[in-house]
Coordinates of C-alpha atoms in Angstrom, one line a residue:
M629 CA 50.4 -24.4 -7.6
L630 CA 48.3 -23.8 -10.8
K631 CA 45.0 -24.1 -8.0
K632 CA 46.5 -22.0 -5.7
V633 CA 47.3 -19.9 -8.8
I634 CA 44.1 -19.5 -9.5
A635 CA 42.7 -19.2 -6.9
L636 CA 43.7 -16.4 -5.0
L637 CA 42.8 -14.6 -9.4
L638 CA 39.9 -15.5 -8.5
C639 CA 39.6 -13.8 -4.7
V640 CA 41.0 -10.3 -6.7
L641 CA 38.5 -10.9 -9.2
M642 CA 35.6 -11.3 -6.3
M643 CA 37.4 -7.9 -4.2
I644 CA 38.2 -6.1 -7.0
P645 CA 34.3 -4.6 -6.7
V646 CA 34.1 -4.3 -2.6
F647 CA 37.4 -1.7 -3.4
S648 CA 35.5 -0.3 -6.5
S649 CA 32.4 1.1 -4.2
C650 CA 34.9 2.0 -1.6
A651 CA 35.4 5.4 -4.1
K652 CA 34.0 7.9 -4.1
R653 CA 30.5 8.1 -6.1
N654 CA 30.6 10.7 -8.4
E655 CA 27.9 13.6 -7.6
D656 CA 25.3 12.8 -10.7
D657 CA 25.6 9.7 -10.4
L658 CA 21.9 8.3 -8.1
G659 CA 23.3 4.5 -6.6
P660 CA 21.9 1.2 -8.0
V661 CA 19.8 0.9 -10.8
I662 CA 16.9 -1.8 -10.2
S663 CA 16.3 -2.9 -13.8
M664 CA 13.2 -5.5 -14.0
Y665 CA 10.1 -6.7 -16.9
L666 CA 7.2 -5.1 -16.7
S667 CA 4.1 -6.1 -18.9
D668 CA 2.0 -2.8 -18.4
E669 CA 1.9 0.4 -18.2
I670 CA 1.5 1.8 -14.7
Y671 CA -0.6 4.5 -14.5
N672 CA -0.2 5.2 -10.4
F673 CA 1.4 3.5 -7.3
D674 CA -1.2 3.3 -5.5
P675 CA -1.2 -0.3 -3.8
A676 CA -4.8 -0.9 -3.7
Y677 CA -4.3 -2.0 -7.8
A678 CA -1.8 -4.2 -7.1
Y679 CA -4.5 -7.0 -6.3
Y680 CA -4.8 -7.7 -9.6
N681 CA -1.5 -5.8 -12.3
S682 CA 1.0 -8.0 -11.8
S683 CA 3.6 -4.9 -12.9
T684 CA 1.7 -2.5 -10.1
L685 CA 2.5 -5.0 -7.1
N686 CA 6.1 -5.1 -8.9
I687 CA 7.0 -1.5 -7.8
V688 CA 4.6 -1.7 -4.9
S689 CA 6.1 -4.2 -3.8
M690 CA 9.3 -2.0 -3.4
L691 CA 7.5 1.1 -1.3
F692 CA 5.1 -0.9 1.0
E693 CA 5.3 -3.0 3.4
T694 CA 2.8 -5.5 5.2
L695 CA 1.6 -6.5 8.2
F696 CA 2.2 -10.2 7.0
K697 CA 4.5 -10.9 4.7
L698 CA 5.2 -15.0 3.3
D699 CA 8.1 -16.5 3.1
S700 CA 11.0 -18.1 1.2
D701 CA 8.6 -21.1 1.4
G702 CA 5.5 -19.5 0.9
K703 CA 4.4 -19.9 5.0
V704 CA 3.0 -16.2 6.9
K705 CA 5.6 -14.4 9.2
K706 CA 5.2 -11.0 11.2
S707 CA 5.9 -7.8 9.2
L708 CA 5.5 -4.7 10.8
A709 CA 2.8 -6.6 12.7
K710 CA 4.8 -7.3 16.1
E711 CA 2.2 -9.4 17.9
Y712 CA -1.7 -10.5 17.0
K713 CA -4.4 -12.0 20.4
V714 CA -8.3 -13.5 18.8
S715 CA -10.6 -12.9 22.5
V716 CA -14.0 -12.6 22.7
D717 CA -16.1 -9.9 23.8
A718 CA -18.2 -10.6 26.9
E719 CA -20.7 -8.2 26.7
T720 CA -21.2 -9.4 22.8
G721 CA -20.1 -13.0 22.1
D722 CA -18.1 -10.6 19.4
K723 CA -14.7 -12.3 17.6
Y724 CA -11.9 -10.3 17.3
M725 CA -8.6 -9.5 16.8
E726 CA -5.7 -6.9 18.4
I727 CA -3.2 -7.1 16.1
T728 CA -0.5 -4.5 18.0
L729 CA 2.1 -2.9 15.2
N730 CA 5.9 -2.7 15.3
D731 CA 8.0 0.7 16.0
A732 CA 8.7 1.2 11.7
Y733 CA 8.5 5.4 10.5
W734 CA 7.4 6.5 7.3
S735 CA 10.4 7.4 4.4
N736 CA 9.3 10.9 6.2
N737 CA 10.3 9.7 9.6
I738 CA 6.3 9.6 10.4
K739 CA 5.9 7.0 12.9
L740 CA 3.4 4.1 11.1
S741 CA 0.1 3.9 13.1
A742 CA -2.9 2.0 13.6
E743 CA -4.9 4.6 11.4
D744 CA -3.1 4.1 9.1
V745 CA -4.2 1.2 8.7
V746 CA -8.3 1.8 9.5
F747 CA -7.8 4.2 6.2
A748 CA -6.6 1.9 4.7
W749 CA -8.8 -0.6 4.8
K750 CA -11.6 1.5 5.1
R751 CA -11.0 3.6 2.0
L752 CA -10.6 -0.4 0.8
L753 CA -14.5 -0.9 1.7
K754 CA -16.5 2.2 0.5
S755 CA -19.0 1.5 -0.6
S756 CA -17.7 5.0 -3.7
N757 CA -14.4 3.0 -4.8
D758 CA -14.4 0.4 -6.6
F759 CA -11.7 -1.3 -5.6
A760 CA -11.9 -6.1 -5.6
A761 CA -9.6 -6.0 -3.0
A762 CA -12.5 -5.1 -0.5
S763 CA -13.2 -9.4 -0.8
L764 CA -10.6 -8.9 1.7
L765 CA -12.2 -8.1 4.4
F766 CA -15.6 -9.2 4.3
D767 CA -14.9 -11.5 7.2
I768 CA -14.9 -7.9 9.4
K769 CA -18.6 -7.2 11.1
N770 CA -20.5 -4.7 9.1
A771 CA -17.7 -5.1 6.1
R772 CA -20.6 -6.3 3.2
A773 CA -23.0 -4.3 4.1
V774 CA -21.2 -0.8 4.6
K775 CA -20.0 -2.2 0.7
E776 CA -23.3 -1.9 0.4
G777 CA -24.2 1.2 0.8
D778 CA -26.8 -0.4 3.3
I779 CA -24.7 0.8 6.1
S780 CA -21.9 3.5 7.1
I781 CA -18.5 3.5 7.1
D782 CA -18.7 4.3 10.6
D783 CA -20.5 1.3 11.0
L784 CA -17.4 -1.1 10.2
G785 CA -15.6 -3.4 13.3
V786 CA -12.5 -2.0 12.2
E787 CA -10.6 1.0 14.4
A788 CA -7.4 2.2 16.5
V789 CA -7.4 1.9 20.5
E790 CA -3.7 2.6 20.6
A791 CA -2.2 4.3 18.4
N792 CA -0.5 0.6 17.6
V793 CA -2.8 -1.6 18.1
V794 CA -6.0 -2.3 15.3
K795 CA -8.6 -3.8 16.7
V796 CA -10.4 -6.0 14.4
S797 CA -14.1 -7.2 15.0
F798 CA -15.7 -10.1 13.2
E799 CA -19.0 -11.7 12.3
G800 CA -20.1 -15.0 12.3
P801 CA -17.8 -17.6 12.1
I802 CA -13.9 -17.4 10.3
D803 CA -11.3 -18.5 9.2
Y804 CA -8.5 -17.0 10.9
D805 CA -5.6 -18.5 9.7
Q806 CA -7.2 -17.5 6.4
F807 CA -8.0 -14.1 7.6
I808 CA -4.2 -13.1 8.3
L809 CA -3.0 -15.3 5.0
N810 CA -4.7 -12.0 2.9
L811 CA -3.3 -9.6 5.2
T812 CA -0.3 -10.6 3.4
S813 CA -2.0 -8.7 0.2
Y814 CA 0.2 -5.3 -1.0
A815 CA -3.8 -3.2 -1.6
L816 CA -4.1 -3.5 2.3
A817 CA -0.9 -2.1 3.3
P818 CA -1.1 1.1 5.9
L819 CA -1.1 4.6 3.8
R820 CA -1.2 7.9 5.7
E821 CA -4.4 9.8 5.1
N822 CA -3.1 13.1 4.7
L823 CA -1.3 12.3 2.6
A824 CA -3.1 9.4 0.4
T825 CA -5.9 11.9 0.1
K826 CA -3.3 14.9 -2.3
T827 CA -2.9 12.1 -4.7
S828 CA -5.9 12.8 -7.4
Y829 CA -6.1 8.4 -7.7
Y830 CA -7.3 8.2 -4.2
E831 CA -10.8 8.5 -2.9
E832 CA -11.5 10.0 0.7
V833 CA -13.0 7.9 3.3

């Protein structure tokens, strides 16, 4: 009998938060608060800096999403990417990958586009920008030459071939699984160009 009483009391205690959450929220209540320990100061929320700053990564990971992500078992799963396929150009023999994006929206209800991905990656590889995460994209055709300033950013092998499709051309042998793994980095997360370039710590492409 005592066990039944204890079990009943535990059930009641567990239900208290449920009923209290249904109560009318005070106008001054801003909602749940997430507390976390940060070892470094965060000066901006630029995902490109999350590549080498764990504190920035803790925040950025709640603000941005990547094309692919790692699950709890460390396996790569599609996130913003709906699907991808690898092909060979019949004329040039170049290998390329087409990544189709899911229907996703920014917080201002603007739809995510392939141009958002292209902008973010070109920004990393622009020769005048100093982002360590640029090396994650060096398998892309002309990426190294672009980064060194030898050729124009327009010659980079990445383009939006459709509103929701990114075409990535490669040069030489490539480990596709490793490239996809690289895309799990928040430093490569898509960015809205018109918003990113309004902030001083973002460099224009």
